[in-house]
Short mmCIF file of N, CA, C and O in Angstrom, two decimals:
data_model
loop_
_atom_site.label_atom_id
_atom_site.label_comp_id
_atom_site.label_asym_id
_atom_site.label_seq_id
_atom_site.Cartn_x
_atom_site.Cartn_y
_atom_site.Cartn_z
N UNK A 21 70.33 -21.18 -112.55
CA UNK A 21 69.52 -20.20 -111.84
C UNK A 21 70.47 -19.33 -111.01
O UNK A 21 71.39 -19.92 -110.44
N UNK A 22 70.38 -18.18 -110.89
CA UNK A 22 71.25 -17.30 -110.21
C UNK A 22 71.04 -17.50 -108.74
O UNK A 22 69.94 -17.33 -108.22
N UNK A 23 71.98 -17.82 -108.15
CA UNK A 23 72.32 -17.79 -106.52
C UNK A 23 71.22 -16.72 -105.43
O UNK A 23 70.81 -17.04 -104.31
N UNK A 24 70.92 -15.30 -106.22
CA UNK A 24 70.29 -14.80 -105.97
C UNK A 24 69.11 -15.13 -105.50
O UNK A 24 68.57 -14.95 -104.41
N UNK A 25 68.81 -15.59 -106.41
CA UNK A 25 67.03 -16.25 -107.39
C UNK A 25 66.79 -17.47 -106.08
O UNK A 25 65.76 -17.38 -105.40
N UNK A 26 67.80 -18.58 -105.79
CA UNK A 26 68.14 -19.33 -104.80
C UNK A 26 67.84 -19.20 -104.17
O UNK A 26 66.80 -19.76 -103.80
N UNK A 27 68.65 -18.14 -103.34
CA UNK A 27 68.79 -17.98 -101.67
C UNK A 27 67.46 -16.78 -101.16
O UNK A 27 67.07 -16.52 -100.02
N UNK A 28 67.03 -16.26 -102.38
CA UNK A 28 65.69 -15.53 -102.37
C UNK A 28 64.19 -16.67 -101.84
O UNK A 28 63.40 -16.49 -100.92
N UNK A 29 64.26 -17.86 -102.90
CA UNK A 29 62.97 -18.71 -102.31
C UNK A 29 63.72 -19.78 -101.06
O UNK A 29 62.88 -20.17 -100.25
N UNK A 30 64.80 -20.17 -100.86
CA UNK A 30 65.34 -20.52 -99.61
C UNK A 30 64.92 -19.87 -98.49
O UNK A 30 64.48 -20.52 -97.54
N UNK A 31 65.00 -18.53 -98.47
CA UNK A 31 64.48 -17.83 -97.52
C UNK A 31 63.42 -18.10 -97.01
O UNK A 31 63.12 -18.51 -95.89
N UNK A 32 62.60 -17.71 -98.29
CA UNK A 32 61.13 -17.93 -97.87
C UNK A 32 60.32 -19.02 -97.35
O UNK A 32 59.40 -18.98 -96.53
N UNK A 33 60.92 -20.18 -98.09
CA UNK A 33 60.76 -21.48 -97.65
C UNK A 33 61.12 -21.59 -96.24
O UNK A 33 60.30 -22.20 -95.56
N UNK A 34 62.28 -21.09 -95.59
CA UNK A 34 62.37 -21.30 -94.39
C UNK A 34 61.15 -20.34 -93.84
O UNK A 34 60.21 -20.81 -93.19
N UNK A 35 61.25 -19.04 -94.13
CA UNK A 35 60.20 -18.27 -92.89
C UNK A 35 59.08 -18.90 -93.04
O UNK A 35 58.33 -18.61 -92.10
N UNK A 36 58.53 -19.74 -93.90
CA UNK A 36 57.00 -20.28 -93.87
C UNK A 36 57.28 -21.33 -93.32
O UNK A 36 56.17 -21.86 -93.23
N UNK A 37 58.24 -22.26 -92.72
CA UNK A 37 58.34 -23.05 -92.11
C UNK A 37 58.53 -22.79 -90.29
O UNK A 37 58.23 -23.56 -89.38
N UNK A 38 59.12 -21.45 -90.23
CA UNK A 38 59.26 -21.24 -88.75
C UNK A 38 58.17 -20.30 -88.49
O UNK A 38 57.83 -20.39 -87.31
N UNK A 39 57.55 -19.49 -89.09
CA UNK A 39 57.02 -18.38 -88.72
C UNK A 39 55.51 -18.82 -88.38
O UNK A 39 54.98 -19.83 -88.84
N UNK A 40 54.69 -17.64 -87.23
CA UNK A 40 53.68 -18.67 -87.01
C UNK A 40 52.43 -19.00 -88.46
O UNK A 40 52.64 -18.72 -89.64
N UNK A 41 51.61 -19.43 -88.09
CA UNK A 41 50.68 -19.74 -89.01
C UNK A 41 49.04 -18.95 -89.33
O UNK A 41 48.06 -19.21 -88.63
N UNK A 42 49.01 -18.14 -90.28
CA UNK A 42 47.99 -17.33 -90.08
C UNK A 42 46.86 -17.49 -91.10
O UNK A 42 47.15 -17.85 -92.24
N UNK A 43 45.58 -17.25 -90.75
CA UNK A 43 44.41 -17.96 -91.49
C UNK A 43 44.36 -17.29 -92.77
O UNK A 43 43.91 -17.88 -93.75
N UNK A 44 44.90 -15.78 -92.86
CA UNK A 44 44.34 -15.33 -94.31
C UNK A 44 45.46 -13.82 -94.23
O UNK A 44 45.44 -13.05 -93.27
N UNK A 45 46.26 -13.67 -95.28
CA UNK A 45 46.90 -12.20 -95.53
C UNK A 45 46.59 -11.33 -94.79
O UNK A 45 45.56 -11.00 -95.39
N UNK A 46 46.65 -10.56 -93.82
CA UNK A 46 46.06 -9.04 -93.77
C UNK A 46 46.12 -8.59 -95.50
O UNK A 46 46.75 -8.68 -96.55
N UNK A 47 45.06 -8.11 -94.90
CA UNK A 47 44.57 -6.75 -96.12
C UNK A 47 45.73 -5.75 -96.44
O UNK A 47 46.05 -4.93 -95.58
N UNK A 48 46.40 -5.80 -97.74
CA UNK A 48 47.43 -4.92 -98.06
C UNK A 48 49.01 -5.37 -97.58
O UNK A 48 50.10 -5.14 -98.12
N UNK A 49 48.72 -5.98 -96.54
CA UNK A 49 50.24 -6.55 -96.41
C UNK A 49 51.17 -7.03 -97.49
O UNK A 49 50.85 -7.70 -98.48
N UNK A 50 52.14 -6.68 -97.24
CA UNK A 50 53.27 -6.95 -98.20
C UNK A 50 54.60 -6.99 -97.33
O UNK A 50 54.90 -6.40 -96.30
N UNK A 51 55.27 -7.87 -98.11
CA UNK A 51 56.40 -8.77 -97.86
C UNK A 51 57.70 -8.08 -98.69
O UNK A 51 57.64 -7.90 -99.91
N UNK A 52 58.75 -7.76 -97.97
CA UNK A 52 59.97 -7.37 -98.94
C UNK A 52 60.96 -7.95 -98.40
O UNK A 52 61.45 -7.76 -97.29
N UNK A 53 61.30 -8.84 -99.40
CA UNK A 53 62.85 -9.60 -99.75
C UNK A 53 64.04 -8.63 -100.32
O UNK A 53 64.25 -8.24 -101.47
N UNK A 54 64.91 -8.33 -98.82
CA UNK A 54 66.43 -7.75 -99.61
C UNK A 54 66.89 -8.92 -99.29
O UNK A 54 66.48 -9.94 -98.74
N UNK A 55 68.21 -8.40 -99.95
CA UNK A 55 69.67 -8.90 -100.15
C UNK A 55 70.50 -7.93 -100.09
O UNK A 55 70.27 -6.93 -100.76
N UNK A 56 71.91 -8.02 -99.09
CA UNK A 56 72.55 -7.11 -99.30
C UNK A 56 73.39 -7.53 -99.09
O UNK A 56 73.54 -8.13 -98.03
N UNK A 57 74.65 -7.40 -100.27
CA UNK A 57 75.98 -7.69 -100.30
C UNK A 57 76.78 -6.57 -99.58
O UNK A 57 76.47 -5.41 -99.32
N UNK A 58 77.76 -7.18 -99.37
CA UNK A 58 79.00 -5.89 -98.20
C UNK A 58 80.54 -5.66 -98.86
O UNK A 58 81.09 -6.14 -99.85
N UNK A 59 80.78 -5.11 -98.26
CA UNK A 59 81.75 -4.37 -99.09
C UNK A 59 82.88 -5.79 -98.30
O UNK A 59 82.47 -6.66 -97.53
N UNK A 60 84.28 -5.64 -98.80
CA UNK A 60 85.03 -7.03 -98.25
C UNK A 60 85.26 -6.75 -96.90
O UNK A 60 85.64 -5.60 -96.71
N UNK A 61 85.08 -7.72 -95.50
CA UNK A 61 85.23 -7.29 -94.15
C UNK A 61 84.45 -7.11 -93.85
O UNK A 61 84.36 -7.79 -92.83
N UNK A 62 83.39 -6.47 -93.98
CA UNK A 62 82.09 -5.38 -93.56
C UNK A 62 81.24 -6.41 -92.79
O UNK A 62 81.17 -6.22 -91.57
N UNK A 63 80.36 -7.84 -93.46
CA UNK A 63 79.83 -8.36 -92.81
C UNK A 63 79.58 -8.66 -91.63
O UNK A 63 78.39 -8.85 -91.36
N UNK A 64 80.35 -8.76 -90.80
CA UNK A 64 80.19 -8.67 -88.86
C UNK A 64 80.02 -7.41 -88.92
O UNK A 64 78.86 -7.30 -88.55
N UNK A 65 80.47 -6.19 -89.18
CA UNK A 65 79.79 -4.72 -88.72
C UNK A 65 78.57 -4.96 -89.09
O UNK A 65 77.78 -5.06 -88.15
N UNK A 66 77.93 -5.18 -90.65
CA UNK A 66 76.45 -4.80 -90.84
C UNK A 66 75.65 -5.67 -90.16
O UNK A 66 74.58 -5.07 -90.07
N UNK A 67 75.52 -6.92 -89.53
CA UNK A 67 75.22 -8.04 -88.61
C UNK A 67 75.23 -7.08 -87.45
O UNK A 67 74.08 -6.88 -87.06
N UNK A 68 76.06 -6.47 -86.82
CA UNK A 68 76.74 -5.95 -85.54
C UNK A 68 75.21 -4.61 -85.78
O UNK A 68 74.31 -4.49 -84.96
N UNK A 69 75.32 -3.89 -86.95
CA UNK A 69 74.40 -3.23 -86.86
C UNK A 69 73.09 -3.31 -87.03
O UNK A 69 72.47 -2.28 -86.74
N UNK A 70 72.33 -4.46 -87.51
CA UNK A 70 71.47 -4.77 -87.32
C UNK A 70 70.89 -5.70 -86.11
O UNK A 70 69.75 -6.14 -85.98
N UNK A 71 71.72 -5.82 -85.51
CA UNK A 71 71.29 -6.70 -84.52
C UNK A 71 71.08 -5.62 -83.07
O UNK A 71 70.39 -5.87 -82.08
N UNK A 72 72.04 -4.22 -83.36
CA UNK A 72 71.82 -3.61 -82.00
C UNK A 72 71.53 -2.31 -82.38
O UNK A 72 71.86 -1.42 -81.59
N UNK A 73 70.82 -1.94 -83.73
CA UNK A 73 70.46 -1.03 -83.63
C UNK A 73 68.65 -1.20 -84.67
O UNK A 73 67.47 -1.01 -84.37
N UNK A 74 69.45 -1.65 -85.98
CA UNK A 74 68.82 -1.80 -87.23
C UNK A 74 67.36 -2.51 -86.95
O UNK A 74 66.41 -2.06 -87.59
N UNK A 75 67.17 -3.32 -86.23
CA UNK A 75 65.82 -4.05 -86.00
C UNK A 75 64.89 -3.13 -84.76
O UNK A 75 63.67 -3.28 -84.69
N UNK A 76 65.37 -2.53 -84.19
CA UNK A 76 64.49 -2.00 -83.36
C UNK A 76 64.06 -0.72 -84.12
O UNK A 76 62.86 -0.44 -84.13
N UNK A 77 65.05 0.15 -84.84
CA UNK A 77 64.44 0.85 -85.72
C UNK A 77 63.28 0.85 -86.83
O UNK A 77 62.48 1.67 -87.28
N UNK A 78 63.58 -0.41 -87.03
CA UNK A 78 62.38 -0.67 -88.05
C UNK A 78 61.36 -0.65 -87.37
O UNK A 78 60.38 -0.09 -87.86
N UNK A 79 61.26 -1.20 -86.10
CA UNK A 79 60.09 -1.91 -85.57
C UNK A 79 59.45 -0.10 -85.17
O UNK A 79 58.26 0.20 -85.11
N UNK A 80 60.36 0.64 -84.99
CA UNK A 80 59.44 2.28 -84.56
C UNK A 80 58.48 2.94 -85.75
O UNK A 80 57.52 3.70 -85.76
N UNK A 81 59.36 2.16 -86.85
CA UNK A 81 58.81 2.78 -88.19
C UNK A 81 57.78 2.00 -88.98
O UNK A 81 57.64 2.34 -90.16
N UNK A 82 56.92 0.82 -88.45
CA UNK A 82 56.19 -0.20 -88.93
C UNK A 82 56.94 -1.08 -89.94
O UNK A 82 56.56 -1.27 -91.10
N UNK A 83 57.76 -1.46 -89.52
CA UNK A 83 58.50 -2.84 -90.41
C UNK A 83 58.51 -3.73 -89.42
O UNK A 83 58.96 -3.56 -88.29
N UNK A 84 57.76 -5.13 -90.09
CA UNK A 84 57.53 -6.47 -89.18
C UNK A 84 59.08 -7.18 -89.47
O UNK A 84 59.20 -7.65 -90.60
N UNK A 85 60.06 -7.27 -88.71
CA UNK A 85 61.16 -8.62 -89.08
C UNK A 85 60.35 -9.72 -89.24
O UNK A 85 59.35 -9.91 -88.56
N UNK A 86 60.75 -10.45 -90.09
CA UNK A 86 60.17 -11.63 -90.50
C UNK A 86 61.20 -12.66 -90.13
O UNK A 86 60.78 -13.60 -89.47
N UNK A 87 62.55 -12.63 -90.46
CA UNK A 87 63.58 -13.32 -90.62
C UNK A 87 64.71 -12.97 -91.11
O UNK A 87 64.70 -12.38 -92.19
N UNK A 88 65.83 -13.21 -90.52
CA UNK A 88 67.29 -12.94 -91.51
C UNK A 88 68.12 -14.18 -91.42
O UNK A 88 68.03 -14.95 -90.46
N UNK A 89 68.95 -14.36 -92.45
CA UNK A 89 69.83 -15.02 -92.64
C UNK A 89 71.18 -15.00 -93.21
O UNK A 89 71.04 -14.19 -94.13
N UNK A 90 72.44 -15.40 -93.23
CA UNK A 90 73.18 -15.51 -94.09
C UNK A 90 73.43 -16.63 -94.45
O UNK A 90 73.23 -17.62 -93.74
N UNK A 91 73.96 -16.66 -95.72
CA UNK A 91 74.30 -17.63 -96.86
C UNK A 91 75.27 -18.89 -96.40
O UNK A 91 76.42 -18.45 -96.43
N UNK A 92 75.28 -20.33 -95.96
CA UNK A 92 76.24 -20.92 -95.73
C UNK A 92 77.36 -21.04 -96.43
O UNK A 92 78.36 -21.11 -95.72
N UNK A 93 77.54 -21.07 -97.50
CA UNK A 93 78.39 -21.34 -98.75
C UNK A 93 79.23 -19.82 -99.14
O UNK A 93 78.69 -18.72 -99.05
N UNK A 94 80.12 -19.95 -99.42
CA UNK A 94 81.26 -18.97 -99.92
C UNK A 94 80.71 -19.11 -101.45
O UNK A 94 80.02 -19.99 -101.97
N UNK A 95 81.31 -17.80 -102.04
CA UNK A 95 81.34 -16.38 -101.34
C UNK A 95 80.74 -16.16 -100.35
O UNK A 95 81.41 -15.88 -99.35
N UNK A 96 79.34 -16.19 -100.25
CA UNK A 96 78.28 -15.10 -100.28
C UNK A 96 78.47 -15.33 -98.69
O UNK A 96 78.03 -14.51 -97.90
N UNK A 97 79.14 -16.49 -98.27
CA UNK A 97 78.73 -16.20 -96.95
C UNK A 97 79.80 -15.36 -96.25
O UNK A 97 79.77 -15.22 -95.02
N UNK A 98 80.47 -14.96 -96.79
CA UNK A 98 81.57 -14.10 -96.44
C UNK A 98 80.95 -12.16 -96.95
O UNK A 98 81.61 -11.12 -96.86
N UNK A 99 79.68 -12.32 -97.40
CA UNK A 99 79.12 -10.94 -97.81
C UNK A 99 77.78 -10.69 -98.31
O UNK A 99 77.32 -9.77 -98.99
N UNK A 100 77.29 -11.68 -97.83
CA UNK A 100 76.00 -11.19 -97.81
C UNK A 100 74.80 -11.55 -96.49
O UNK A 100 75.15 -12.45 -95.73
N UNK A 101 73.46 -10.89 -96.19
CA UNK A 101 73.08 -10.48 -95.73
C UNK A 101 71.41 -10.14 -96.39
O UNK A 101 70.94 -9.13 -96.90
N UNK A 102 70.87 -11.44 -96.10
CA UNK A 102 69.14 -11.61 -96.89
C UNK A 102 68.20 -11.41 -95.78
O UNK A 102 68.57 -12.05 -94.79
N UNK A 103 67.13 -10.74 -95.58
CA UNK A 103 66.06 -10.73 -94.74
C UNK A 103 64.93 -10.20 -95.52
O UNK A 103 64.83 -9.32 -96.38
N UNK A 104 63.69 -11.43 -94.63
CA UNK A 104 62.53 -10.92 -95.19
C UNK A 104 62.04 -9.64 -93.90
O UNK A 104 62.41 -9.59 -92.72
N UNK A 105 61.23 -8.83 -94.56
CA UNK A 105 60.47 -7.61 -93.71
C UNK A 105 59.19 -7.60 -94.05
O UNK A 105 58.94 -7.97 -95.19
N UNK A 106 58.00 -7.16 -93.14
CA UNK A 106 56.54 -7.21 -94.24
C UNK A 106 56.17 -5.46 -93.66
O UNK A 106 56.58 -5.08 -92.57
N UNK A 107 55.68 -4.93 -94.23
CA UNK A 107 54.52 -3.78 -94.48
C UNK A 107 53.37 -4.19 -94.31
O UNK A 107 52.93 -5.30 -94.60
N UNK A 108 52.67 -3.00 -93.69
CA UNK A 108 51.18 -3.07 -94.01
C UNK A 108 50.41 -2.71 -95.29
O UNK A 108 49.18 -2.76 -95.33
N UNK A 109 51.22 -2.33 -96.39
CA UNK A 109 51.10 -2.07 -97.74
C UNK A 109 52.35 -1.20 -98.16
O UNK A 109 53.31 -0.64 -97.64
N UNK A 110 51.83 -1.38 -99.32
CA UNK A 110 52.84 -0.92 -100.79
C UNK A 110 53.42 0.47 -100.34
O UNK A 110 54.59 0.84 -100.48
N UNK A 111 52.18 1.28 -99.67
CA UNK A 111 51.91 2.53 -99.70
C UNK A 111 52.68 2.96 -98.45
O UNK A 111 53.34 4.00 -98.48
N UNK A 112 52.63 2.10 -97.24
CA UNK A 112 53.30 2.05 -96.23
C UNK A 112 54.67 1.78 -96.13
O UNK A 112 55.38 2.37 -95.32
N UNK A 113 55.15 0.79 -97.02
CA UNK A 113 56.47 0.46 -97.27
C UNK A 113 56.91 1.88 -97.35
O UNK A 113 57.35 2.49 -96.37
N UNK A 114 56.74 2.47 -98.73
CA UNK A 114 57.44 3.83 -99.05
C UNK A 114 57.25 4.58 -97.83
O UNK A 114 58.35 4.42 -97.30
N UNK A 115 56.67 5.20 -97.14
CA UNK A 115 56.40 5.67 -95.99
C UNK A 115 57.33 5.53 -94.35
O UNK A 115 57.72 6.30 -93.47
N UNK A 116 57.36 3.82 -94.68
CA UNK A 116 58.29 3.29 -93.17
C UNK A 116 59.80 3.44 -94.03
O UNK A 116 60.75 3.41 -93.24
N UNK A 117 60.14 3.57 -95.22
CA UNK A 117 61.86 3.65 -95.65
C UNK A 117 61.91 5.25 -95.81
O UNK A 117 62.93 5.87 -95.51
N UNK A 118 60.83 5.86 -96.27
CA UNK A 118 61.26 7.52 -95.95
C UNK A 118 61.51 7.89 -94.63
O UNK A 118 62.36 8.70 -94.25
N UNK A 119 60.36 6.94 -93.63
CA UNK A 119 60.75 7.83 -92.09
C UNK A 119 62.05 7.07 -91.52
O UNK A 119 62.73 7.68 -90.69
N UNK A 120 62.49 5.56 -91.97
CA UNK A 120 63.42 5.32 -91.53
C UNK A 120 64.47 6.42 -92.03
O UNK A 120 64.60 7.26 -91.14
N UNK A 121 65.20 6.68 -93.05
CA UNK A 121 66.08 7.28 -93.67
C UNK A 121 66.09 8.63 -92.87
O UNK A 121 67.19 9.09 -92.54
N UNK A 122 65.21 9.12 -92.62
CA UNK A 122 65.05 10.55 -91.85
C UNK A 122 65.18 10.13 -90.42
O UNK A 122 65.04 11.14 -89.74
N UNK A 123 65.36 9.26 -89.78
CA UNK A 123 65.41 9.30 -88.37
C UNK A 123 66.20 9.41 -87.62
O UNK A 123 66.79 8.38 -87.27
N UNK A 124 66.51 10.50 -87.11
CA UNK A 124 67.83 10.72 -86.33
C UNK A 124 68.93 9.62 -85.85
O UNK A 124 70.10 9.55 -86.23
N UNK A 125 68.32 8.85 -85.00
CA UNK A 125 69.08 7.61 -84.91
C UNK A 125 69.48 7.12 -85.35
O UNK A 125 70.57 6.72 -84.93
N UNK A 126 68.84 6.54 -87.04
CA UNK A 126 69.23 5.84 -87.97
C UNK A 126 70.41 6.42 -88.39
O UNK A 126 71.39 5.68 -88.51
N UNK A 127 70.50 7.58 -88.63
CA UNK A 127 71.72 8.72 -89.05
C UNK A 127 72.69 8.41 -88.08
O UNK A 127 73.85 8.35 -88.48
N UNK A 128 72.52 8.25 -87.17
CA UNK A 128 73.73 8.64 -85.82
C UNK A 128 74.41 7.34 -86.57
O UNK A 128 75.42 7.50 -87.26
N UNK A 129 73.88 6.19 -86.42
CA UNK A 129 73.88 4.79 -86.42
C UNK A 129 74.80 4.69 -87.73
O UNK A 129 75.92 4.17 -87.83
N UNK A 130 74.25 5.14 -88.42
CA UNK A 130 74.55 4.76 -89.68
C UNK A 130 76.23 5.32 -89.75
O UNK A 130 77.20 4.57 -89.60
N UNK A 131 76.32 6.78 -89.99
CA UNK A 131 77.26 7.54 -89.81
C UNK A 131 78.47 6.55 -88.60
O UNK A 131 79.38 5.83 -89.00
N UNK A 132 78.17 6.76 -87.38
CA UNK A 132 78.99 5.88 -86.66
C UNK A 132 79.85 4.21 -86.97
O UNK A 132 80.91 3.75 -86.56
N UNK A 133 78.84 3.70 -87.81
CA UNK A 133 79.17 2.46 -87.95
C UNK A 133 80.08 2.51 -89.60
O UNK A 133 81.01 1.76 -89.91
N UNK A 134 79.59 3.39 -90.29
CA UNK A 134 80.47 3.50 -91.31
C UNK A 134 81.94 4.42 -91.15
O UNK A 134 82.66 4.49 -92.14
N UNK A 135 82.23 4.92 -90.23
CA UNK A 135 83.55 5.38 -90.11
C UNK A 135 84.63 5.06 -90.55
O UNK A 135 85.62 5.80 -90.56
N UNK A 136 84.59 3.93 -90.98
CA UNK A 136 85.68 3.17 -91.58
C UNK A 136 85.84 2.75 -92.58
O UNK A 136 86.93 2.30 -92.95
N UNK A 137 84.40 2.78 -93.53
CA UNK A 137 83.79 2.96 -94.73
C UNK A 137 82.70 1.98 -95.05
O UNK A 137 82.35 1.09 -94.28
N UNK A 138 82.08 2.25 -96.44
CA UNK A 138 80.13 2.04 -96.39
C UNK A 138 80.80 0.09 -95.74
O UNK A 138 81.89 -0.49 -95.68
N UNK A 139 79.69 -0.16 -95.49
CA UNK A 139 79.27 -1.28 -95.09
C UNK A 139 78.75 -2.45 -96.30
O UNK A 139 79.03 -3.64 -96.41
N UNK A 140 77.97 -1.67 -97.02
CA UNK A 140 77.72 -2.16 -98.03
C UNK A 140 76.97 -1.83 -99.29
O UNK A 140 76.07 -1.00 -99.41
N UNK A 141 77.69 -2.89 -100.56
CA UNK A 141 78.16 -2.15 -101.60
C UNK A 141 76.56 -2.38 -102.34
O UNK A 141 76.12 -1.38 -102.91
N UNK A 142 75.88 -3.37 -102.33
CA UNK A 142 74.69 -3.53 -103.47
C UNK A 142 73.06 -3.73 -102.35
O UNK A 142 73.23 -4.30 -101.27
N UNK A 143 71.98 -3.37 -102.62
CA UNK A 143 71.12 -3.76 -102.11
C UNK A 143 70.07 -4.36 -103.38
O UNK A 143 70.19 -3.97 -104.54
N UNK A 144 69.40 -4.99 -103.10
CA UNK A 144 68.71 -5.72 -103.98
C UNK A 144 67.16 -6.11 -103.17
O UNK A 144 67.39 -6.96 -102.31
N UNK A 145 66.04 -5.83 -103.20
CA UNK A 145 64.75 -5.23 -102.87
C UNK A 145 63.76 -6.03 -103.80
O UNK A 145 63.82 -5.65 -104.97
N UNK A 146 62.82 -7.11 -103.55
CA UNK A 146 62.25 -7.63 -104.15
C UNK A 146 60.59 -7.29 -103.18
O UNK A 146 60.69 -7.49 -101.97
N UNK A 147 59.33 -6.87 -103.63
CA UNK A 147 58.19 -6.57 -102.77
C UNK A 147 57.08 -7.43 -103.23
O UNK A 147 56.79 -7.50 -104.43
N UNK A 148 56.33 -8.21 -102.16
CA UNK A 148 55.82 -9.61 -102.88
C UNK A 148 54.76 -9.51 -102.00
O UNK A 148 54.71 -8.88 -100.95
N UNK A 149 53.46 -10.59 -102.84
CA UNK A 149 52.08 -10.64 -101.91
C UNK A 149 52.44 -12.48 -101.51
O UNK A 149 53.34 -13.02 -102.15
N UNK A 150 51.77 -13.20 -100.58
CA UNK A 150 51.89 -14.25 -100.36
C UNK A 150 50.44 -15.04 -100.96
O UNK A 150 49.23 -14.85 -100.80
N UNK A 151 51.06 -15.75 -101.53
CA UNK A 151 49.83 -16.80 -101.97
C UNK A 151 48.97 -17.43 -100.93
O UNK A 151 49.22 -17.64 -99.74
N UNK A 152 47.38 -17.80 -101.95
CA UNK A 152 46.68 -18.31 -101.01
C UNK A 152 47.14 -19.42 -100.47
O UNK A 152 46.32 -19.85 -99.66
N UNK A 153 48.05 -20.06 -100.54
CA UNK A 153 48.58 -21.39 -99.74
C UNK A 153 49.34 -21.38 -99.08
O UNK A 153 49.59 -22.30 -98.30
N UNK A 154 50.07 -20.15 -99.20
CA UNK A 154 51.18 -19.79 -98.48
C UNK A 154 50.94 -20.36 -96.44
O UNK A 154 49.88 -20.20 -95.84
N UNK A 155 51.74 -20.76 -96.06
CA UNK A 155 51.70 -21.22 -94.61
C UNK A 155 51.97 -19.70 -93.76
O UNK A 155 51.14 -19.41 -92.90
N UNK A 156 52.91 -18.92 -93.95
CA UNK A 156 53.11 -17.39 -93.98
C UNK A 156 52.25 -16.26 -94.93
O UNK A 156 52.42 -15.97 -96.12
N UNK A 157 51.57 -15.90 -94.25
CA UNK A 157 50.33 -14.70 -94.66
C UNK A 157 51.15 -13.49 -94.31
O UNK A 157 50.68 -12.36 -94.44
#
């Protein structure tokens, strides 16, 4: 099974284990699983940037943090960078990554922190509904 594939339901398994407990989906909500690998080095910058810039941005643009993690095990833990995010729908997703991408800040942010070059090299975007059993709605 690809490492990917892995550390994709690892994730999840953990956020339904920490996250609180809710009686039924919102209506339309949706869940998106990245992954993002970094260029070699990069990892403490893109950490560095999500932690003091990247999460509060989302939160202006309707993206719920759900959870992040990195990988214990080498490689990946030397370059990658998995978090779940949820939407209020499909329709909204596209909506909160257009206004993120356009947001001044995000630009400043972005631009500033890459000065030294991209941060990172692959993103990988998986958009999911949660089952009725799911402990995380």
């Amino acid at each position: 099974m690809p490492i990917k594939t892995v550390l994709g339901f690892a994730a999840l398994m953990a956020a339904s284990t920490f996250a609180p407990r809710a009686a039924a989906q919102q209506p339309g909500r949706v869940f998106e699983l990245r992954t993002y690998t970094c260029n070699p080095g990069k990892l403490p910058d893109l950490l560095a940037r999500f932690r003091n810039h990247t999460m509060t941005i989302f939160k202006r643009h309707g993206m719920t943090s759900v959870a992040y993690w990195v990988p214990q095990d080498t490689p990946n833990s030397q370059n990658t960078l998995i978090y779940v995010i949820s939407h209020a729908s499909r329709e909204a997703a596209n909506k909160n990554w257009e206004d993120f991408r356009n947001d001044p800040e995000w630009q400043r942010v972005q631009k500033e922190s890459e000065a030294n070059g991209k941060l990172v090299s692959k993103v990988d975007s998986v958009y999911m509904d949660a089952t009725d059993f799911s402990p995380l709605k």
